[in-house]
Short mmCIF file of C-alpha atoms and ligand atoms in Angstrom, two decimals:
data_model
loop_
_atom_site.label_atom_id
_atom_site.label_comp_id
_atom_site.label_asym_id
_atom_site.label_seq_id
_atom_site.Cartn_x
_atom_site.Cartn_y
_atom_site.Cartn_z
CA MET A 85 137.66 98.89 71.93
CA ALA A 86 135.99 97.32 74.99
CA GLN A 87 132.86 99.06 76.23
CA ARG A 88 133.70 101.27 79.22
CA VAL A 89 131.30 100.45 82.03
CA GLY A 90 130.25 102.62 84.97
CA PHE A 91 128.57 100.80 87.86
CA VAL A 92 126.57 102.76 90.45
CA GLY A 93 125.35 101.11 93.66
CA LEU A 94 127.61 98.67 95.49
CA GLY A 95 125.16 97.17 97.97
CA ILE A 96 124.45 93.47 98.57
CA MET A 97 123.81 92.84 94.86
CA GLY A 98 125.78 95.60 93.15
CA ARG A 99 129.13 94.84 94.71
CA ALA A 100 129.05 91.20 93.55
CA MET A 101 127.73 92.16 90.11
CA ALA A 102 130.42 94.83 89.65
CA GLU A 103 133.09 92.27 90.55
CA ASN A 104 131.75 90.01 87.79
CA VAL A 105 131.81 92.88 85.28
CA LEU A 106 135.46 93.43 86.14
CA ARG A 107 136.24 89.71 85.91
CA ALA A 108 134.68 89.61 82.44
CA GLY A 109 137.29 92.14 81.31
CA PHE A 110 135.28 95.36 80.99
CA PRO A 111 137.15 98.54 81.99
CA LEU A 112 135.14 99.57 85.06
CA THR A 113 134.48 102.77 86.97
CA VAL A 114 132.36 102.55 90.14
CA TYR A 115 130.51 104.98 92.38
CA ASN A 116 128.77 104.42 95.69
CA ARG A 117 127.10 107.03 97.92
CA THR A 118 128.96 105.59 100.92
CA PRO A 119 132.51 105.65 99.49
CA ASP A 120 133.97 102.91 101.75
CA LYS A 121 132.04 100.24 99.84
CA ALA A 122 134.02 101.05 96.67
CA ALA A 123 137.38 100.18 98.26
CA ILE A 124 137.20 96.46 97.49
CA LEU A 125 136.45 97.17 93.82
CA ALA A 126 139.38 99.59 93.68
CA GLU A 127 141.65 96.83 95.01
CA LEU A 128 140.40 94.58 92.21
CA GLY A 129 141.26 97.18 89.56
CA ALA A 130 138.23 99.43 89.19
CA ARG A 131 138.52 103.18 89.02
CA VAL A 132 136.47 105.00 91.67
CA ALA A 133 134.56 108.12 90.60
CA ALA A 134 133.89 110.95 93.04
CA THR A 135 130.43 111.68 91.60
CA PRO A 136 127.87 109.94 89.36
CA ARG A 137 128.58 112.61 86.73
CA GLU A 138 132.30 111.80 86.67
CA LEU A 139 131.42 108.11 86.38
CA ALA A 140 129.05 108.73 83.45
CA GLU A 141 131.60 110.95 81.66
CA ALA A 142 134.12 108.09 81.84
CA SER A 143 131.70 105.40 80.61
CA ASP A 144 129.89 104.23 77.47
CA VAL A 145 127.32 102.31 79.51
CA VAL A 146 126.14 103.19 83.02
CA VAL A 147 124.60 100.41 85.12
CA ALA A 148 122.57 101.24 88.24
CA MET A 149 121.86 98.72 91.01
CA LEU A 150 120.25 100.96 93.62
CA SER A 151 117.68 100.53 96.36
CA GLY A 152 114.77 102.06 94.45
CA PRO A 153 113.36 105.04 92.54
CA GLU A 154 114.48 107.71 95.01
CA ALA A 155 118.06 106.46 94.73
CA VAL A 156 117.90 106.27 90.92
CA TYR A 157 116.63 109.85 90.86
CA ALA A 158 119.33 110.99 93.30
CA VAL A 159 122.04 109.44 91.14
CA LEU A 160 120.75 110.87 87.85
CA ALA A 161 119.70 114.38 88.90
CA GLY A 162 121.55 117.57 89.80
CA GLU A 163 124.84 119.18 88.85
CA ASP A 164 126.86 116.10 89.89
CA GLY A 165 124.25 113.66 88.60
CA ALA A 166 124.93 110.96 86.01
CA ALA A 167 122.56 112.57 83.48
CA ARG A 168 125.06 115.44 83.09
CA GLY A 169 127.71 112.98 81.96
CA LEU A 170 125.49 110.96 79.66
CA ASP A 171 125.63 112.19 76.10
CA ARG A 172 124.34 110.96 72.76
CA GLY A 173 124.91 107.28 72.07
CA LYS A 174 125.44 106.25 75.68
CA ILE A 175 123.21 103.65 77.36
CA PHE A 176 121.75 103.73 80.86
CA VAL A 177 120.95 100.23 82.17
CA ASN A 178 118.79 100.23 85.27
CA MET A 179 118.96 96.90 87.12
CA SER A 180 117.36 98.24 90.33
CA THR A 181 113.78 97.16 90.99
CA ILE A 182 111.43 100.06 90.25
CA SER A 183 107.88 100.24 88.89
CA PRO A 184 107.25 99.84 85.15
CA ALA A 185 105.74 103.34 85.12
CA TYR A 186 108.89 104.87 86.62
CA ALA A 187 111.09 102.95 84.17
CA ARG A 188 109.16 104.52 81.29
CA GLU A 189 109.40 107.95 82.93
CA ILE A 190 113.20 107.81 83.24
CA ALA A 191 113.52 106.49 79.69
CA GLY A 192 111.41 109.44 78.51
CA GLY A 193 113.62 111.88 80.42
CA LEU A 194 116.84 110.50 78.90
CA LYS A 195 115.53 110.28 75.32
CA PRO A 196 116.01 113.99 74.43
CA LEU A 197 119.70 113.59 75.42
CA GLY A 198 120.05 110.80 72.84
CA VAL A 199 120.62 108.31 75.69
CA GLN A 200 119.01 104.88 75.41
CA TYR A 201 117.47 103.24 78.46
CA VAL A 202 117.52 99.50 79.10
CA ASP A 203 115.18 98.20 81.74
CA ALA A 204 117.01 95.23 83.29
CA PRO A 205 115.88 94.14 86.77
CA VAL A 206 117.06 90.73 87.91
CA SER A 207 115.62 87.55 89.31
CA GLY A 208 117.96 85.92 91.84
CA SER A 209 119.49 87.03 95.11
CA LYS A 210 122.92 87.41 96.75
CA ARG A 211 124.33 83.97 95.86
CA PRO A 212 123.35 84.14 92.14
CA ALA A 213 124.80 87.68 92.06
CA GLU A 214 128.10 86.30 93.39
CA GLU A 215 128.03 83.35 90.98
CA GLY A 216 127.02 85.48 87.97
CA SER A 217 123.91 83.36 87.51
CA LEU A 218 121.16 85.99 87.76
CA VAL A 219 118.30 86.01 85.26
CA VAL A 220 118.04 89.43 83.62
CA LEU A 221 114.54 90.61 82.67
CA ALA A 222 115.25 93.01 79.83
CA GLY A 223 113.00 95.67 78.33
CA GLY A 224 113.94 98.19 75.67
CA ALA A 225 114.86 98.58 72.02
CA ASP A 226 116.44 95.42 70.58
CA ALA A 227 119.49 97.35 69.34
CA ALA A 228 120.15 98.74 72.84
CA ILE A 229 119.76 95.32 74.45
CA ASP A 230 122.01 93.78 71.77
CA ALA A 231 124.67 96.39 72.59
CA VAL A 232 124.71 95.55 76.31
CA GLU A 233 123.99 91.81 76.15
CA PRO A 234 127.65 90.73 76.69
CA LEU A 235 127.70 92.97 79.78
CA LEU A 236 124.39 91.54 81.04
CA LEU A 237 125.77 88.04 80.52
CA ALA A 238 128.74 88.95 82.73
CA VAL A 239 126.33 89.24 85.67
CA GLY A 240 123.65 86.77 84.60
CA ARG A 241 123.30 83.35 83.00
CA LYS A 242 120.31 84.36 80.91
CA VAL A 243 118.76 87.49 79.40
CA VAL A 244 115.00 87.22 78.91
CA ARG A 245 113.69 89.81 76.44
CA CYS A 246 110.33 91.00 77.74
CA GLY A 247 109.47 93.75 75.23
CA ALA A 248 109.59 97.54 75.41
CA VAL A 249 110.96 99.61 78.31
CA GLY A 250 108.87 98.86 81.40
CA GLN A 251 108.10 95.25 80.44
CA GLY A 252 111.22 93.94 82.22
CA SER A 253 110.04 95.72 85.35
CA LEU A 254 106.54 94.35 84.81
CA ALA A 255 107.97 90.81 84.70
CA LYS A 256 109.90 91.61 87.91
CA MET A 257 106.62 92.65 89.59
CA GLY A 258 105.20 89.23 88.76
CA VAL A 259 108.29 87.43 90.09
CA ASN A 260 108.36 89.35 93.37
CA LEU A 261 104.61 89.03 93.98
CA LEU A 262 105.04 85.27 93.70
CA LEU A 263 108.18 85.31 95.88
CA ALA A 264 106.48 87.37 98.61
CA GLY A 265 103.50 85.04 98.59
CA MET A 266 105.55 81.85 98.71
CA ALA A 267 107.67 83.05 101.64
CA ALA A 268 104.67 84.33 103.60
CA GLY A 269 102.72 81.16 102.83
CA LEU A 270 105.48 78.94 104.16
CA ALA A 271 105.93 81.15 107.24
CA GLU A 272 102.20 81.06 108.00
CA ALA A 273 102.03 77.29 107.60
CA LEU A 274 105.00 76.91 109.97
CA ALA A 275 103.44 79.26 112.55
CA LEU A 276 100.21 77.25 112.37
CA VAL A 277 101.75 73.85 113.02
CA ARG A 278 104.15 75.13 115.68
CA LYS A 279 101.26 76.71 117.61
CA GLY A 280 99.54 73.33 117.58
CA GLY A 281 102.67 71.68 119.01
CA LEU A 282 104.17 70.14 115.87
CA ASP A 283 107.89 70.46 115.27
CA GLY A 284 108.42 72.83 112.30
CA ASP A 285 111.10 70.47 110.96
CA ILE A 286 108.44 67.81 110.41
CA LEU A 287 106.44 70.16 108.21
CA MET A 288 109.60 71.21 106.33
CA ASP A 289 110.47 67.54 105.70
CA ILE A 290 106.97 66.88 104.36
CA VAL A 291 107.15 69.94 102.08
CA ALA A 292 110.61 68.91 100.84
CA SER A 293 109.40 65.38 100.01
CA GLY A 294 106.62 66.20 97.58
CA ALA A 295 105.35 68.51 94.86
CA LEU A 296 105.82 71.59 97.08
CA ALA A 297 109.60 71.14 97.26
CA CYS A 298 111.44 74.09 95.76
CA PRO A 299 114.87 75.78 95.97
CA LEU A 300 113.36 78.84 97.70
CA PHE A 301 111.97 76.81 100.61
CA ALA A 302 115.24 74.90 100.92
CA ALA A 303 117.23 78.16 100.92
CA LYS A 304 115.10 79.70 103.69
CA ARG A 305 114.82 76.58 105.86
CA GLU A 306 117.73 77.38 108.17
CA MET A 307 116.57 80.97 108.72
CA LEU A 308 113.02 79.87 109.52
CA ALA A 309 114.27 77.21 111.95
CA SER A 310 116.69 79.49 113.78
CA GLY A 311 114.67 82.70 113.70
CA TYR A 312 117.84 84.49 112.56
CA TYR A 313 117.52 86.32 109.23
CA PRO A 314 120.83 87.63 107.80
CA PRO A 315 119.90 89.71 104.74
CA GLN A 316 120.11 88.21 101.29
CA PHE A 317 117.13 90.19 100.00
CA PRO A 318 116.27 92.80 102.66
CA LEU A 319 112.64 92.89 103.79
CA LYS A 320 112.48 96.68 103.23
CA HIS A 321 113.05 96.09 99.51
CA MET A 322 110.25 93.51 99.35
CA ALA A 323 107.92 96.01 101.07
CA LYS A 324 108.91 98.61 98.45
CA ASP A 325 108.34 96.17 95.58
CA LEU A 326 104.87 95.23 96.83
CA LYS A 327 103.94 98.91 96.73
CA PHE A 328 104.98 98.94 93.05
CA VAL A 329 102.99 95.73 92.45
CA LEU A 330 99.87 97.46 93.80
CA ASP A 331 100.56 100.62 91.76
CA THR A 332 100.98 98.45 88.66
CA ALA A 333 97.76 96.57 89.36
CA TYR A 334 95.97 99.91 89.70
CA ASP A 335 97.45 101.14 86.40
CA THR A 336 96.58 97.97 84.47
CA GLY A 337 93.29 97.10 86.19
CA ALA A 338 94.59 93.70 87.34
CA ALA A 339 93.05 92.24 90.51
CA ALA A 340 95.68 91.90 93.24
CA PRO A 341 93.98 91.08 96.54
CA LEU A 342 96.86 88.91 97.75
CA ALA A 343 99.35 91.67 96.96
CA ALA A 344 97.34 93.99 99.23
CA VAL A 345 97.59 91.56 102.15
CA LEU A 346 101.26 90.84 101.48
CA SER A 347 101.99 94.56 101.34
CA GLN A 348 100.46 94.93 104.82
CA LEU A 349 102.48 91.99 106.19
CA TYR A 350 105.87 93.07 104.82
CA GLY A 351 105.02 96.72 105.63
CA ALA A 352 104.37 95.67 109.24
CA GLY A 353 107.77 93.96 109.24
CA ARG A 354 109.43 97.18 108.16
CA ALA A 355 107.50 99.17 110.79
CA ARG A 356 108.71 96.70 113.44
CA GLY A 357 112.33 97.36 112.57
CA LEU A 358 112.89 94.20 110.48
CA GLY A 359 113.64 96.11 107.24
CA ASP A 360 117.33 95.28 107.12
CA GLN A 361 116.77 91.57 107.81
CA ASP A 362 116.04 89.04 105.09
CA PHE A 363 112.49 89.10 103.73
CA ALA A 364 111.94 85.66 105.31
CA ALA A 365 111.62 87.65 108.56
CA VAL A 366 107.98 88.05 107.53
CA ALA A 367 107.76 84.88 109.67
CA ARG A 368 108.50 87.04 112.71
CA VAL A 369 105.52 89.29 111.87
CA LEU A 370 103.20 86.28 111.64
CA GLU A 371 104.54 84.84 114.90
CA GLU A 372 104.03 88.14 116.70
CA LEU A 373 100.47 88.45 115.37
CA GLY A 374 99.85 85.04 116.93
CA GLY A 375 101.22 86.08 120.32
CA GLY A 376 104.84 85.02 119.82
CA ARG A 377 106.78 82.06 118.48
CA ALA A 378 105.71 78.72 119.91
CA GLU A 379 108.43 77.05 121.96
CA GLY A 380 110.05 73.90 120.68
CA LYS A 381 112.39 72.63 118.02
CA GLY A 382 112.32 73.68 114.36
P1 NAP B 277 121.21 97.37 99.18
O1 NAP B 277 122.23 96.42 99.69
O2 NAP B 277 120.28 98.04 100.14
O3 NAP B 277 121.99 98.48 98.32
C1 NAP B 277 121.34 99.64 97.89
C2 NAP B 277 122.31 100.54 97.14
O4 NAP B 277 121.61 101.76 96.79
C3 NAP B 277 123.55 100.97 97.95
O5 NAP B 277 124.65 101.07 97.10
C4 NAP B 277 123.12 102.35 98.46
O6 NAP B 277 124.20 103.21 98.78
C5 NAP B 277 122.39 102.88 97.24
N1 NAP B 277 121.51 104.01 97.58
C6 NAP B 277 120.41 103.98 98.35
N2 NAP B 277 119.86 105.22 98.41
C7 NAP B 277 120.66 106.03 97.68
C8 NAP B 277 120.63 107.42 97.35
N3 NAP B 277 119.65 108.22 97.80
N4 NAP B 277 121.60 107.90 96.55
C9 NAP B 277 122.59 107.10 96.08
N5 NAP B 277 122.68 105.78 96.34
C10 NAP B 277 121.72 105.26 97.13
O7 NAP B 277 120.25 96.69 98.10
P2 NAP B 277 120.45 95.37 97.23
O8 NAP B 277 119.95 94.22 97.97
O9 NAP B 277 121.81 95.36 96.63
O10 NAP B 277 119.35 95.65 96.09
C11 NAP B 277 119.57 96.60 95.08
C12 NAP B 277 118.35 96.58 94.15
O11 NAP B 277 118.19 95.27 93.60
C13 NAP B 277 117.02 96.91 94.83
O12 NAP B 277 116.22 97.60 93.92
C14 NAP B 277 116.44 95.54 95.13
O13 NAP B 277 115.03 95.57 95.22
C15 NAP B 277 116.92 94.77 93.91
N6 NAP B 277 117.10 93.32 94.11
C16 NAP B 277 117.70 92.84 95.24
C17 NAP B 277 117.86 91.47 95.38
C18 NAP B 277 118.48 90.86 96.62
O14 NAP B 277 118.33 89.64 96.80
N7 NAP B 277 119.16 91.59 97.48
C19 NAP B 277 117.45 90.60 94.35
C20 NAP B 277 116.91 91.13 93.20
C21 NAP B 277 116.73 92.49 93.07
P3 NAP B 277 124.84 103.21 100.27
O15 NAP B 277 125.84 102.09 100.28
O16 NAP B 277 125.43 104.55 100.39
O17 NAP B 277 123.70 102.99 101.23
#
């Protein structure tokens, strides 16, 4: 019998991922805190649960794609929480980005119930979620990952096994630290040349022509030129993730001076009301620190 899947969290990423789970043929139940967002999945054939508990009771595997640790806690805890519907043999797959320490804490909380936890954050944004081409960074017992691998391959093109629970989230910390730094680095370079009177397009062409060329810079080019940042990966989530990067560096003893600066920059973006824009809006923070965006093309 096909594994019954419950999918919690139908935001930018979750909605597209849940659609791919359905397309792959898994019987699907969904839940979202704001119920309207479940309507499209219902039209496609998913069952909509009224509570996370009802969803978990109807599922063999529960997948969470939520904003962060507070949301994961809110979905698991309480009388209507998913933990009440998770019994022995079921698997909880958390694909939300949380800290490695919190991943281990939830896994420890579910263990006495006989519920296995798979740590499975993803690399890739809105478009890869729609295309089913995310890279899944998996942590957990091999048998648990084996059991959910077909499901993970319905939303991703690759599952990278990183080790025990928490190691997938640790890999995700590394990915997002690099991502935050690359976007802020490009934004700062653009702000520098624009202030000096050079068209930003000229810098972007130079970057695209040599060893610095990369899909990320190409994907953000239009946003950085227009100053309009429709959310693919909201800046508020990057600010959250940089906090976890710093917590992780503290826990492991790793040096993370750049993460501290990046956390301030993205945190300032959130404080300025840019949290729901794409994380490339860190460019706006840098422009404002320099007295505003320089006039001119690109
Ligand atoms: P999003 O659009 O902001 O969606 C967040 C989801 O969490 C929504 O379904 C929201 O429900 C739910 N939620 C928030 N607080 C909740 C609470 N207290 N109780 C119950 N549900 C709650 O975020 P997203 O971009 O899809 O990202 C989801 C996760 O993936 C985040 O951890 C993010 O860091 C990570 N991620 C995102 C990207 C990306 O490019 N967007 C890429 C990789 C990883 P409502 O609809 O009711 O608000």
